[in-house]
Amino acid sequence: MKGSAHSPLNRLLRPRSIVVIGGKFAERVIRQCDLLGFSGEIWAVNPHRDVMHSRACYRSLQDLPAVPDAAFVAVPRHETVETVSKLASIGAGGAICYASGFAEVGARGADYQRKLDVAMGDMPVIGPNCYGVLNYLDGVALWPDEQGSKRCEKGVAIISQSGNITVSLTMQRRGVPVAFLISTGNMSGVKTHDYIFAMLENPAVTAIGLYLEGVVDAHQFSVAAIEALKKRIPIVVLESGQSNIGANMTRTHSHSLSPDSQVSQAFYARYGIIQVSSIPQMLETLKLVSLIKPEANRTIASISCSGGEAALMADLVAKNNLQFSEFSGSQTRRLEAVLGDKVTITNPLDYHTYIWGNQAAQTECFRAVYEGTQNLSVNVIDFPIDGICDTLEWNYAVQAITDAKTQSAARVVSVATLHENFPETYQVKMLENNIPPMFGMQECVSAIAASTEFACKVNSADSLVPLLERNKNETKAITLTEFQGKQKLRQAGFSVVEGETVCDSDGATQVALRLGYPVVTKVSSAKVLHKSEMDGVVIGINSRDELVQAVNRLLKISDEILVERQACDPILEMLIGIRIDSTFGRVLVIGAGGKLANLVEDTCVLHFPICENEVLAGLDGLRIAKLLQGYRGPAGDLDAVLSFIMKLAQFALDSANCVAEIEINPLYVYKQGAGVTAIDVVYRFWE
């Protein structure tokens, strides 16, 4: 959006007057508004019709009785641009552009989208190429299609770049309370962070779900995410696309950079955004965090009448970094009294079927478990098919769950192993008692873990800072030779292996005498990044004859040769890299270096600005961390590694207008107190 960083969207999202412009699709908007019970004014503009869904048609916008808060524009793309311009000129609250054929079709439509950008001015515009807005709080349906949800008093807001996925989400029957569903389309006007800020201003919004095909304006997104953390409003994201590291660069010589998805994952983790991998997981997570306030307590209790379900819960809890709480002596005695001596009293609890159908006994059993110290109590229960099966005893079980929950004031979740085994009638009963009816044990436990992680992140919200904004001076990146790159780092005070460049074997011999054998020779060319792959490196040279032979061979590849002192064997080889990601800007990559870089793909991505605690946590999360800590040998110089990384990060910031990329691979790490040395360097700068 233009104007302020995130202009208010209230007039557009919560209008008291709506104008629809167009034909068939505009008429559908009126119908959907009527079905949801919209109580404001609805006007129709169509110069070729007299009536549209019982509303008289106006010939033009100028004929309207007042300025509309919201407009649904359902005309072809060339007319859309003109209509949006007129709406902006009369001071409308905002517009939804339904038409497609803009930037999503490439160069053919990009010009139309540029014209639309100009036409909207400071007026909020959703789209183009979108379905629009469903506001279930106020009965607003700026929506040209079928939709299957109902009005509510509070719930989640789901913002999706895919129109058809948004339509599908309106049909969910999982008990997720939905306050807003918004199809964003191309986001020419209103961006993701604008929607987040608007939802955070509405106290009826309990959580925010995002279906993204890519992040737009990562800096502002991070600002919005920090605000959401401070307000304890969880954001759950499902991203279908990936960012592109170094879109304007060639691949680095080691091919060792982390996958693009790791960059976005690191971004979401840093700002407490819960990332999921499927639509069901997104809905189940939104349901849980919306209905039960997240807490930083990793313990749960599980109750089922099946050993198989208890075992599956045990596996899932272990995989998701959760724990089972221990029953106290009092709990154990109460459970023994109601379950008898044939049931093992342990968490997860399989209470067998001895008390099945006995509502009073089930109530006491559940209450005894609920009154423990755990964050959440999970009842596993699958329901039979009504009309075919006798459901009476399941009704007893549901009443026992709700009664025990009420009597204990516990935080309770119910979960069915299969989504079809949780009928809507039982969902309603659970929701009336603020018990999330969860679909699938895996989705349930994953949601609990995500909720816990979010709550932990909330505690550090005040220390978070937004992502750095992108450098506007990025042009073409120029690559230095390895020697030139090392000289840049040496001048900045970094420890690099000593060496010189030569053009013949005589020069190489003189350098080797100054450095002392053994030496290493490498081809020296800014055009050759993958030296090892083309047999452009010779190590372990211990004599003049070996050196001459190596240099003469390498001169067939490159006119210049780099001769270096061969460094002592390290405890560990690491990779330290700084890159420009096309979406998120400058990132730091740390991980296993040397041969391990490609073999184990053990890397961690950190976003700028960098802090020491994040670097330490990143190092600790690597598989090579044990080697750094002294696995079967001396510990590496962690202090030197940390100092090198922090200094390199600051160097990149101080040189932001010229440094495009730095990669050190490998960085030799020696024993504690012996420091580190950069062995191979790629250095790229902006032209």
XYZ file of C-alpha atoms in Angstrom, residues 7-685:
679
model
C -2.646 2.256 6.047
C -5.843 1.178 7.841
C -7.997 -1.303 5.967
C -11.076 -1.072 8.171
C -13.291 0.697 5.636
C -12.580 -1.968 3.038
C -12.608 -5.031 5.304
C -15.513 -3.902 7.533
C -17.625 -1.708 5.247
C -21.007 -0.187 5.960
C -21.630 0.422 2.273
C -20.656 -1.667 -0.751
C -20.769 -1.047 -4.473
C -20.501 -3.889 -6.978
C -19.442 -3.068 -10.529
C -19.948 -5.546 -13.350
C -22.348 -8.287 -14.354
C -22.695 -11.931 -13.310
C -19.870 -11.954 -10.756
C -20.947 -8.645 -9.241
C -24.439 -10.061 -8.803
C -23.029 -13.067 -6.969
C -21.432 -10.712 -4.454
C -24.849 -9.249 -3.619
C -26.275 -12.746 -3.203
C -23.463 -13.834 -0.857
C -23.822 -10.654 1.211
C -27.536 -11.325 1.596
C -26.870 -14.933 2.603
C -24.419 -13.799 5.313
C -26.833 -11.128 6.535
C -24.899 -7.990 5.656
C -26.866 -5.087 7.160
C -25.281 -2.172 5.296
C -26.035 -0.565 1.943
C -25.354 -2.442 -1.299
C -25.362 -0.582 -4.612
C -24.926 -2.019 -8.086
C -23.368 -0.245 -11.056
C -24.108 -1.584 -14.549
C -25.069 0.674 -17.476
C -26.761 -2.229 -19.293
C -29.063 -3.567 -16.566
C -31.913 -2.109 -14.543
C -31.915 -4.613 -11.679
C -29.284 -6.842 -10.098
C -30.402 -9.355 -7.454
C -33.327 -7.153 -6.351
C -31.181 -3.975 -6.343
C -31.748 -1.175 -8.830
C -28.693 -0.543 -10.989
C -26.937 2.795 -11.248
C -25.471 3.782 -14.588
C -22.140 5.061 -13.209
C -20.208 5.667 -10.004
C -21.110 9.343 -10.173
C -24.795 8.397 -9.704
C -24.267 6.684 -6.339
C -26.037 8.255 -3.344
C -22.797 8.275 -1.290
C -19.145 7.331 -1.434
C -18.810 3.547 -0.862
C -16.597 2.049 1.814
C -15.822 -0.973 -0.375
C -16.065 -1.734 -4.075
C -16.051 -5.091 -5.833
C -14.779 -4.520 -9.368
C -15.713 -7.385 -11.711
C -15.001 -5.974 -15.160
C -12.256 -6.802 -17.731
C -8.726 -5.706 -16.924
C -8.662 -2.589 -19.109
C -11.927 -1.390 -17.540
C -10.625 -2.350 -14.084
C -7.821 0.210 -14.293
C -10.234 2.991 -15.263
C -12.771 2.008 -12.601
C -10.160 1.913 -9.839
C -8.976 5.379 -10.864
C -12.536 6.725 -10.555
C -13.048 5.045 -7.170
C -9.817 6.586 -5.870
C -10.842 10.019 -7.143
C -14.162 9.974 -5.236
C -12.530 8.798 -1.982
C -13.769 5.202 -1.820
C -12.538 3.117 1.099
C -10.952 0.528 -1.139
C -11.498 -1.898 -3.985
C -11.257 -5.576 -4.775
C -10.109 -6.297 -8.328
C -11.468 -9.641 -9.489
C -10.140 -9.563 -13.057
C -7.123 -11.633 -14.076
C -4.641 -11.056 -16.893
C -2.261 -8.816 -14.974
C 1.317 -9.544 -13.833
C 0.528 -13.234 -13.254
C 0.566 -13.772 -17.052
C 3.991 -12.169 -17.458
C 4.957 -9.286 -19.701
C 1.569 -9.303 -21.442
C -0.177 -8.235 -18.243
C 2.597 -6.450 -16.380
C 1.843 -3.171 -18.121
C -1.770 -3.320 -16.968
C -0.621 -3.922 -13.397
C 1.724 -0.929 -13.564
C -1.208 1.185 -14.745
C -3.311 -0.208 -11.903
C -0.591 0.779 -9.412
C -0.813 4.356 -10.645
C -4.606 4.362 -10.758
C -5.111 3.277 -7.145
C -3.080 6.116 -5.634
C -3.316 5.762 -1.850
C -6.565 3.783 -1.949
C -6.264 0.207 -0.639
C -6.692 -2.337 -3.430
C -6.926 -6.107 -2.966
C -5.790 -8.081 -5.995
C -5.944 -8.068 -8.931
C -6.622 -11.696 -9.869
C -8.333 -12.519 -6.580
C -11.647 -13.689 -5.147
C -11.895 -11.072 -2.431
C -12.932 -10.935 1.211
C -15.215 -12.925 3.501
C -15.761 -11.219 6.847
C -17.745 -13.603 9.042
C -17.777 -11.175 11.955
C -19.845 -8.535 10.147
C -21.488 -10.609 7.421
C -19.466 -9.085 4.579
C -19.065 -11.218 1.443
C -17.085 -9.356 -1.190
C -16.987 -12.721 -2.882
C -18.108 -13.852 -6.380
C -18.366 -17.595 -5.741
C -19.916 -20.170 -3.438
C -18.705 -20.294 0.151
C -19.604 -22.645 2.958
C -18.845 -21.026 6.310
C -21.038 -19.237 8.866
C -20.847 -16.058 10.874
C -19.006 -16.062 14.180
C -18.121 -13.735 17.037
C -14.380 -14.418 17.001
C -11.932 -16.627 15.177
C -8.929 -16.905 12.902
C -8.108 -14.823 9.852
C -6.821 -16.768 6.843
C -5.063 -14.834 4.081
C -4.288 -16.772 0.901
C -2.565 -15.961 -2.364
C -4.520 -18.760 -4.036
C -8.145 -18.019 -4.849
C -9.248 -21.620 -5.286
C -7.566 -22.732 -2.066
C -9.446 -19.942 -0.306
C -12.724 -21.234 -1.745
C -11.848 -24.725 -0.498
C -11.051 -23.365 2.953
C -14.553 -21.906 3.241
C -15.850 -25.461 3.024
C -13.747 -26.851 5.913
C -15.679 -28.919 8.436
C -13.003 -29.202 11.072
C -14.448 -26.889 13.680
C -12.019 -24.056 12.927
C -13.700 -20.763 13.882
C -13.061 -18.403 10.943
C -13.406 -14.632 11.275
C -11.872 -13.602 7.913
C -10.963 -15.358 4.684
C -9.112 -13.163 2.217
C -7.897 -14.031 -1.273
C -5.030 -11.641 -2.033
C -4.169 -12.408 -5.658
C -1.233 -10.458 -7.075
C -0.982 -8.079 -4.098
C -0.475 -5.048 -6.303
C -1.832 -2.838 -3.551
C -2.374 -4.383 -0.112
C 0.543 -6.575 0.959
C 0.773 -9.447 3.442
C 2.046 -7.248 6.266
C -0.861 -4.813 5.731
C -3.322 -7.644 6.306
C -1.453 -8.761 9.421
C -1.514 -5.268 10.914
C -5.230 -4.945 10.124
C -5.997 -8.271 11.819
C -3.921 -7.352 14.877
C -6.110 -4.276 15.337
C -9.242 -6.448 15.568
C -9.709 -8.025 19.029
C -12.014 -10.682 17.539
C -9.121 -12.186 15.542
C -7.488 -14.934 17.598
C -4.830 -16.185 15.141
C -3.658 -15.538 11.581
C -3.148 -18.145 8.868
C -1.181 -17.435 5.686
C -1.032 -19.413 2.464
C 1.888 -17.845 0.596
C 3.494 -18.365 -2.767
C 6.331 -16.077 -1.692
C 7.087 -13.329 0.813
C 6.548 -9.742 -0.321
C 8.577 -7.064 1.538
C 10.330 -9.264 4.092
C 11.350 -6.267 6.219
C 7.767 -5.092 6.781
C 6.670 -8.706 7.224
C 9.185 -9.051 10.069
C 7.912 -5.832 11.677
C 4.357 -7.204 11.564
C 5.467 -10.585 12.940
C 7.175 -8.950 15.922
C 3.994 -7.001 16.651
C 1.976 -10.237 16.475
C 4.352 -11.870 18.959
C 3.996 -8.972 21.354
C 0.210 -9.244 21.139
C 0.415 -13.051 21.510
C -1.423 -13.601 18.228
C 0.046 -16.675 16.504
C 0.794 -16.582 12.776
C 0.686 -19.926 10.960
C 2.163 -20.054 7.457
C 2.005 -22.584 4.628
C 4.406 -21.558 1.868
C 4.277 -23.324 -1.475
C 7.216 -21.530 -3.130
C 10.850 -20.950 -2.251
C 13.082 -17.920 -2.231
C 16.032 -17.866 -4.623
C 19.466 -17.360 -3.119
C 21.637 -15.241 -5.313
C 19.207 -14.878 -8.198
C 21.597 -12.410 -9.829
C 24.714 -14.471 -9.133
C 26.342 -17.676 -10.280
C 26.501 -20.649 -7.951
C 29.421 -20.665 -5.566
C 32.388 -22.878 -6.108
C 31.465 -25.455 -3.483
C 27.765 -25.907 -4.334
C 27.367 -25.974 -0.573
C 24.829 -23.280 0.123
C 21.727 -24.402 1.962
C 18.499 -25.134 0.075
C 16.370 -22.092 -0.692
C 13.620 -23.353 1.605
C 16.054 -23.208 4.540
C 16.270 -19.430 4.161
C 12.528 -18.953 4.551
C 12.388 -21.537 7.355
C 15.039 -19.604 9.261
C 13.084 -16.380 8.750
C 9.853 -17.882 10.090
C 11.601 -19.484 13.060
C 13.354 -16.250 13.974
C 10.122 -14.276 14.170
C 7.972 -16.885 15.874
C 5.923 -17.691 12.770
C 4.641 -21.270 12.876
C 5.460 -22.995 9.579
C 3.414 -25.998 8.468
C 3.605 -28.263 5.429
C -0.022 -29.002 4.553
C -3.472 -27.441 4.578
C -4.814 -29.923 7.195
C -1.852 -29.148 9.448
C -2.444 -25.420 9.009
C -6.121 -25.736 9.954
C -5.477 -27.983 12.947
C -2.742 -25.675 14.243
C -4.921 -22.589 13.780
C -7.738 -24.342 15.604
C -5.592 -25.203 18.603
C -3.788 -21.877 19.027
C -7.033 -19.980 18.457
C -9.018 -21.842 21.097
C -6.334 -22.479 23.736
C -3.797 -19.800 24.605
C -0.264 -21.083 23.920
C 1.928 -21.681 26.962
C 5.632 -22.438 27.229
C 5.113 -25.839 28.845
C 6.172 -28.913 26.850
C 4.293 -31.497 28.932
C 1.081 -33.262 28.026
C -1.085 -36.082 29.338
C -2.678 -38.580 26.969
C -5.805 -40.621 27.664
C -7.143 -43.405 25.446
C -8.768 -46.785 25.804
C -6.289 -48.431 23.447
C -2.705 -49.525 23.915
C -2.069 -48.905 20.232
C -3.195 -45.293 20.487
C -1.104 -44.806 23.634
C 1.969 -46.172 21.856
C 1.407 -43.942 18.825
C 1.059 -40.923 21.104
C 4.315 -41.848 22.829
C 6.136 -41.950 19.482
C 4.658 -38.632 18.338
C 5.473 -36.865 21.597
C 9.097 -37.976 21.368
C 9.400 -36.865 17.731
C 7.958 -33.427 18.486
C 10.204 -32.548 21.443
C 7.363 -32.808 23.961
C 7.190 -34.714 27.248
C 4.630 -36.667 29.243
C 4.014 -35.324 32.716
C 4.355 -37.750 35.616
C 1.306 -38.666 37.649
C 1.529 -37.575 41.259
C 0.899 -40.000 44.100
C -2.583 -38.575 44.552
C -3.404 -38.970 40.856
C -2.115 -42.538 40.831
C -4.232 -43.517 43.851
C -7.364 -41.984 42.318
C -6.774 -43.767 39.019
C -6.099 -47.094 40.755
C -9.329 -46.709 42.683
C -11.458 -46.153 39.585
C -9.629 -48.426 37.095
C -8.714 -51.390 39.287
C -5.585 -53.520 39.384
C -5.712 -54.695 35.755
C -4.715 -51.302 34.340
C -1.156 -49.965 34.404
C -1.187 -46.404 35.668
C 1.195 -44.491 33.458
C 1.211 -41.495 31.124
C 0.216 -42.013 28.305
C -2.740 -43.738 29.947
C -4.534 -46.671 28.339
C -7.578 -46.959 30.625
C -8.809 -50.068 28.759
C -12.561 -50.682 28.391
C -13.432 -51.724 31.924
C -15.181 -48.406 32.602
C -16.464 -47.852 29.060
C -20.128 -46.842 29.212
C -19.843 -45.837 32.877
C -20.074 -42.046 32.717
C -19.341 -41.444 36.399
C -16.231 -43.641 36.366
C -14.974 -42.050 33.155
C -15.509 -38.588 34.592
C -13.439 -39.432 37.658
C -10.719 -41.068 35.547
C -10.449 -38.082 33.202
C -10.574 -35.559 36.023
C -7.793 -37.359 37.908
C -5.586 -37.028 34.830
C -6.642 -33.462 34.015
C -5.621 -32.193 37.447
C -1.932 -32.822 36.826
C 0.772 -30.282 36.040
C 0.715 -30.760 32.262
C 0.094 -27.993 29.742
C -2.605 -29.930 27.864
C -4.592 -33.108 28.396
C -5.389 -35.018 25.219
C -8.338 -37.402 24.972
C -8.078 -39.792 22.019
C -11.592 -40.724 20.898
C -13.015 -41.929 17.579
C -16.749 -41.847 16.991
C -18.955 -44.372 15.181
C -21.246 -43.552 12.256
C -24.535 -42.173 13.509
C -27.572 -43.942 12.020
C -25.647 -47.183 11.563
C -24.080 -47.651 15.008
C -25.353 -47.222 18.555
C -23.690 -44.003 19.765
C -25.092 -43.971 23.326
C -21.865 -44.927 25.092
C -19.902 -42.356 23.068
C -22.345 -39.749 24.313
C -21.447 -40.829 27.856
C -17.749 -40.458 27.055
C -18.214 -36.963 25.616
C -20.197 -35.903 28.664
C -17.469 -37.319 30.897
C -14.815 -35.332 29.025
C -16.755 -32.071 29.234
C -17.796 -32.578 32.871
C -14.250 -33.424 33.957
C -12.946 -30.416 32.068
C -15.462 -28.098 33.728
C -14.797 -29.497 37.206
C -11.002 -29.298 36.874
C -10.731 -26.078 34.812
C -8.066 -27.914 32.798
C -6.851 -27.273 29.246
C -8.259 -30.198 27.292
C -8.001 -31.348 23.672
C -9.919 -34.174 22.022
C -8.503 -35.932 18.971
C -9.751 -38.547 16.518
C -7.225 -40.739 14.744
C -9.112 -40.234 11.458
C -10.744 -36.949 10.453
C -13.919 -38.725 9.306
C -14.291 -40.202 12.789
C -15.168 -36.841 14.372
C -18.756 -35.973 13.282
C -19.863 -32.362 13.298
C -22.399 -32.902 16.092
C -19.604 -33.969 18.456
C -17.358 -31.160 17.246
C -20.041 -28.667 18.238
C -20.350 -30.252 21.682
C -16.600 -29.975 22.222
C -16.415 -26.401 20.933
C -19.220 -25.345 23.273
C -16.899 -26.373 26.110
C -13.795 -24.766 24.568
C -12.284 -28.166 23.764
C -10.598 -28.171 20.339
C -11.815 -31.182 18.322
C -8.578 -32.182 16.603
C -8.332 -34.296 13.434
C -5.440 -36.765 13.338
C -2.980 -37.581 16.100
C 0.036 -36.453 14.104
C -1.538 -33.074 13.274
C -2.667 -32.693 16.885
C 0.730 -33.344 18.473
C 2.470 -31.216 15.852
C 0.070 -28.362 16.646
C 0.750 -28.704 20.371
C 4.509 -28.559 19.754
C 4.116 -25.510 17.518
C 1.943 -23.780 20.111
C 4.600 -24.389 22.749
C 7.386 -23.066 20.522
C 5.337 -19.942 19.820
C 4.832 -19.328 23.531
C 8.579 -19.691 24.132
C 9.257 -17.177 21.364
C 6.791 -14.690 22.862
C 9.084 -14.378 25.864
C 11.849 -12.997 23.642
C 9.661 -10.713 21.506
C 11.029 -7.532 23.059
C 14.583 -8.426 22.042
C 13.736 -9.123 18.403
C 14.650 -6.568 15.759
C 13.235 -6.378 12.231
C 14.983 -7.823 9.218
C 17.366 -5.413 7.540
C 15.934 -3.674 4.513
C 17.390 -4.568 1.130
C 20.284 -2.546 -0.210
C 18.975 -0.502 -3.156
C 22.409 -0.213 -4.788
C 22.741 -3.833 -5.885
C 23.774 -4.048 -9.535
C 26.066 -6.555 -11.218
C 28.315 -8.711 -9.018
C 32.020 -8.966 -9.937
C 34.146 -11.889 -8.717
C 37.684 -11.412 -7.410
C 40.339 -14.085 -7.666
C 40.839 -16.158 -4.542
C 44.071 -14.284 -3.761
C 42.407 -10.875 -4.184
C 39.545 -11.958 -1.927
C 41.946 -13.144 0.731
C 43.827 -9.861 0.573
C 40.557 -8.003 1.224
C 39.957 -10.144 4.307
C 43.581 -9.902 5.462
C 43.429 -6.092 5.286
C 40.275 -6.222 7.418
C 42.108 -8.198 10.091
C 40.999 -11.763 9.335
C 43.323 -14.739 9.592
C 43.930 -16.191 6.112
C 46.492 -18.672 4.865
C 49.634 -16.976 3.520
C 50.412 -17.065 -0.195
C 51.366 -15.217 -3.400
C 50.443 -15.377 -7.086
C 52.965 -16.250 -9.812
C 53.028 -16.712 -13.577
C 55.765 -19.353 -13.938
C 57.637 -22.085 -12.100
C 60.579 -19.843 -11.223
C 58.306 -17.415 -9.421
C 56.613 -20.323 -7.670
C 59.982 -21.667 -6.484
C 60.925 -18.310 -4.969
C 57.574 -18.042 -3.158
C 57.925 -21.599 -1.822
C 61.378 -20.777 -0.432
C 59.944 -17.759 1.397
C 56.946 -19.685 2.737
C 58.667 -22.989 3.430
C 57.589 -26.426 2.287
C 55.054 -28.048 2.135
C 53.056 -25.761 -0.134
C 49.811 -25.862 -2.086
C 49.301 -24.648 -5.652
C 45.969 -23.590 -7.190
C 44.770 -22.114 -10.432
C 44.089 -18.407 -9.879
C 41.216 -17.062 -11.964
C 38.006 -15.221 -11.183
C 36.347 -17.397 -13.829
C 37.282 -20.664 -12.117
C 35.329 -21.205 -8.901
C 35.243 -25.009 -8.890
C 39.000 -25.618 -8.741
C 38.897 -29.053 -7.125
C 36.379 -30.359 -9.629
C 38.688 -29.510 -12.538
C 41.792 -30.873 -10.786
C 43.047 -27.340 -10.285
C 44.550 -27.847 -6.803
C 47.750 -29.680 -5.809
C 48.503 -30.189 -2.115
C 51.395 -31.684 -0.182
C 54.190 -30.336 -2.408
C 57.474 -30.955 -0.573
C 60.188 -30.227 -3.150
C 61.148 -27.963 -6.026
C 60.680 -30.758 -8.574
C 57.172 -31.504 -7.344
C 56.382 -27.793 -7.399
C 57.623 -27.259 -10.983
C 55.658 -30.264 -12.189
C 52.466 -29.018 -10.474
C 52.846 -25.426 -11.714
C 53.468 -26.465 -15.330
C 50.346 -28.588 -15.310
C 48.175 -25.869 -13.739
C 49.421 -23.236 -16.205
C 47.554 -25.176 -18.890
C 44.341 -24.243 -17.053
C 45.137 -20.692 -15.915
C 47.745 -18.031 -16.687
C 48.157 -17.265 -12.987
C 48.943 -19.667 -10.140
C 48.421 -19.182 -6.409
C 51.155 -20.668 -4.188
C 50.310 -20.952 -0.480
C 51.809 -22.350 2.678
C 50.052 -25.635 3.441
C 48.167 -25.135 6.681
C 48.357 -27.643 9.518
C 45.557 -30.188 9.693
C 42.606 -28.771 11.655
C 40.235 -30.350 14.135
C 37.334 -29.322 11.925
C 36.615 -27.716 8.545
C 33.725 -25.259 8.403
C 31.880 -23.185 5.839
C 31.062 -19.540 6.570
C 29.144 -17.679 3.870
C 27.314 -14.404 3.394
C 24.866 -14.148 0.520
C 22.108 -11.952 -0.854
C 18.787 -13.767 -1.008
C 16.413 -12.314 -3.583
C 13.553 -12.255 -1.064
C 15.084 -11.848 2.375
C 18.248 -9.909 1.607
C 21.564 -10.600 3.314
C 21.884 -13.978 5.052
C 24.664 -15.784 6.888
C 25.267 -19.491 6.258
C 27.371 -21.568 8.665
C 27.982 -25.284 8.502
C 30.220 -28.190 7.684
C 32.958 -27.265 5.239
C 35.462 -28.970 2.980
C 34.388 -32.371 1.644
C 31.594 -32.549 4.233
C 29.924 -29.486 2.723
C 28.426 -31.543 -0.081
C 28.338 -34.922 1.656
C 26.264 -34.099 4.739
C 24.597 -30.771 3.810
C 24.895 -29.627 7.413
C 24.162 -25.891 7.377
C 22.327 -23.240 9.335
C 20.953 -19.958 7.961
C 20.785 -16.746 9.996
C 19.225 -13.443 8.956
C 20.680 -9.995 9.468
C 21.128 -8.330 11.858
C 23.090 -11.144 13.509
C 23.477 -11.586 17.272
C 25.867 -13.849 19.185
C 23.150 -15.935 20.836
C 21.679 -16.828 17.456
C 25.090 -17.812 16.128
C 25.796 -19.979 19.179
C 22.387 -21.651 18.859
C 23.005 -22.201 15.159
C 26.410 -23.764 15.803
C 24.953 -25.983 18.520
C 22.284 -27.238 16.118
C 24.781 -28.469 13.514
C 25.686 -32.136 13.285
C 29.363 -31.152 13.388
C 28.807 -29.473 16.765
C 30.084 -32.592 18.526
C 33.404 -32.304 16.696
C 33.661 -28.664 17.715
C 32.911 -29.704 21.295
C 35.676 -32.327 21.306
C 34.135 -35.616 20.188
C 36.917 -38.256 20.401
C 39.559 -35.562 20.437
C 40.371 -32.032 21.577
C 37.687 -29.361 21.413
C 37.833 -26.741 18.690
C 38.362 -23.057 19.339
C 34.714 -22.051 19.678
C 35.608 -18.539 20.834
C 37.685 -17.991 17.686
C 34.896 -19.369 15.470
C 32.326 -17.097 17.089
C 34.629 -14.080 16.875
C 35.360 -14.770 13.192
C 31.641 -15.086 12.330
C 30.602 -11.955 14.201
C 33.466 -9.962 12.720
C 32.620 -11.178 9.194
C 28.959 -10.264 9.685
C 29.912 -6.760 10.803
C 32.363 -6.449 7.912
C 29.544 -7.297 5.484
C 27.293 -4.687 7.094
C 29.971 -2.011 7.046
C 30.649 -2.822 3.378
C 27.009 -3.333 2.403
C 27.257 -1.050 -0.603
C 30.101 -3.062 -2.119
C 30.110 -6.636 -0.742
C 27.786 -8.933 -2.674
C 29.015 -12.301 -1.431
C 31.703 -13.837 0.719
C 32.258 -17.543 1.198
C 35.031 -19.108 3.239
C 35.215 -22.842 2.612
C 36.963 -24.307 4.343
C 37.656 -22.347 7.492
C 40.186 -24.425 9.418
C 39.304 -24.661 13.104
C 42.154 -25.592 15.435
C 42.165 -26.697 19.065
C 41.055 -24.377 21.846
C 43.257 -21.290 21.901
C 44.876 -21.974 18.507
C 42.391 -19.974 16.448
C 40.998 -20.348 12.927
C 42.300 -19.710 9.401
C 40.481 -19.046 6.120
C 41.827 -21.532 3.571
C 39.685 -20.819 0.502
C 37.691 -17.663 -0.249
C 35.136 -16.469 -2.789
C 34.662 -12.702 -2.729
C 32.176 -10.848 -4.928
C 31.438 -7.129 -4.962
